[in-house]
């Protein structure tokens, strides 16, 4: 008799964005004429850069001709793309990588979700709280946690990030083996300076732990001194895997291309006391369960690295960061406590006195017809906070802030 | 201390196609002027159909315009594609499906590799022998097997398919829980008539087993009476998941789009004696670890279902099946025992007296400069067999057969 994976049953039933969608639908039924502005989900809204469009069209034409048609490509991605990523995104930071240390994929969500497969079940996982839910849920599904008790899964180390500790997670008291870090952070929009990130690299080296570093938002960093890659930290190439994506810098959320760096020097333990390179395991995982990103899409991603492409993604980021400033300053002007939004497209605010995350969600929707994301949806430490994103249009973002200023009763 | 997933260490070191590549490289070094024809890997060579190219270009243009730009799509795939698949591929067979029973993905390799995640570790897995290696390897990686002993993983049921049993697997003697079936078969090119497939559906119903049915090559079926979908068999919607792909019918091996059908009526057991729908589990898996197929690619796949698209993929299939006929008849004419190639793009031949799979590989490469795939690479029962594929060009396929006829010493 076939048995299901019962770990799935530990997961919470209603997923955050599904509950948000439910409440919006109900609101729209009750208020059919309301003009709802969505600043909730982290999805981009601007079209793909011209250079990317050109790269895509050219590649489509290649697929129409028997002489240039491409069938199966390397599961790890085409060298033409990998080489450009390394030269532009890493060598500029003084980080050298071999081509077989970088794996092109269909998305960071896939990679941060699948990476746990190469680790044994008996590893203790640490996540920040609040957190992007995929890190946690995929470990629950793999059986690396106990049951959910009072909003936390047993066997997982939650690293609280809140206004009291300036959103800087403290090193764990118990020993942990796998540490998920995301900076610039989703959902809080905050960053970690080099000296703080170095504490984690040192911890990992001292304890044989592995850091899974999600740098999805690195392109949004505006201030100097904030690391764009964990490999800017000495020793990180021995303990860290890094995830990056074209979703947020080049508008690829619906176009799907990302990459993951697994230096060959990152080793994890075997039961017999040996050590094994994670690069080899990830390569086996990807070659066995994945067949690469569409050739067309990889040519589109490659175009990001042309001079025009680099200019165009800079404009995109500036566009969204202008929105972030609008939101940040608008909320501050009415006396709200606001975090993030300086080096990240997310603004994290403390809900006003008397409101928890979900009641503020309802208040914002009812009074200003604006959708955001309740902080409690990202973990227990997100309660009392709320996320707005800078990915809307300039017009709708300005309109949203105007409404918050004039219609929200505080 | 982070521990690796030690199940990976059970896998065989050298993957089949890597070993083939190694031998070709060495041969080319020794014979730099040899014109090597590859009839080895199952990769298509003809360009994408015109209708698909048109669909792709249109979608690229949509991504350039803020009014038609698409960000995150549904992880399960866009409804415009799902509805066309159901109407064209299933309703025509008398099979009705709901839109939420079909999941669009980036490839059947991903789906047949990931599907095992929704099952518990303590399930007994049955595979045919020879077999597409992904079914087996992904279960090894998940810890559903013991060690490799004499070419077989302990705890796995191998269903022998050879000339003696007409490539028709017999029902297992021990009870099994998860059964992988692929028809038309890779690598043997053989099919299963309805009455044989019905035995498996009946077995699954009687034993609470689940059938994972890989129908990647269904479009190549030429003869009547051979099921295109397992859902043509009564009761299959209670016990079977079906995998399909655009790779082989529309030339999408480098373009990446496939789909998986998980009827809501397929249930598996919980430890407390209950039953749980696999559709819900797969939906949770996909929404947590996958972010959908690129919008552009889904529009390309949609174009397969236009009248022109249907006509063009028919031409593609005819082209390859003409090659299959060339290979099949050519090999027969020199006295070789040949199987498959009638309803599938694969030709499976018995190696001549005195040759095992790998020594025949070397012989064919050395004497005729042709690359095929040693049957032993697909499992112990593939020893003494050899696979050729019909995916080359007409010219190279004819040339290959000419060389086999004239240069191969038998």
PDB file of C-alpha atoms in Angstrom, chain A residues 9 15 54 70 114 155 161 168 175 180 190 321 334 374 389:
ATOM      1  CA  UNK A   9       0.618  17.137   7.035  1.00  0.00           C
ATOM      2  CA  UNK A  15      -0.715  29.715   2.941  1.00  0.00           C
ATOM      3  CA  UNK A  54      16.338  41.636 -28.220  1.00  0.00           C
ATOM      4  CA  UNK A  70      19.411  23.778 -29.662  1.00  0.00           C
ATOM      5  CA  UNK A 114      15.762  21.862  -3.380  1.00  0.00           C
ATOM      6  CA  UNK A 155      13.564  21.124  16.263  1.00  0.00           C
ATOM      7  CA  UNK A 161      14.962  39.795  14.015  1.00  0.00           C
ATOM      8  CA  UNK A 168      20.404  41.679  13.460  1.00  0.00           C
ATOM      9  CA  UNK A 175      24.553  24.292  17.916  1.00  0.00           C
ATOM     10  CA  UNK A 180      19.508  30.251   6.080  1.00  0.00           C
ATOM     11  CA  UNK A 190      17.135  45.382   6.256  1.00  0.00           C
ATOM     12  CA  UNK A 321      13.946  52.426  -5.292  1.00  0.00           C
ATOM     13  CA  UNK A 334       2.577  60.333   9.504  1.00  0.00           C
ATOM     14  CA  UNK A 374       0.878  41.012   7.339  1.00  0.00           C
ATOM     15  CA  UNK A 389       6.748  46.555  -1.546  1.00  0.00           C
TER      16      UNK A 389
END
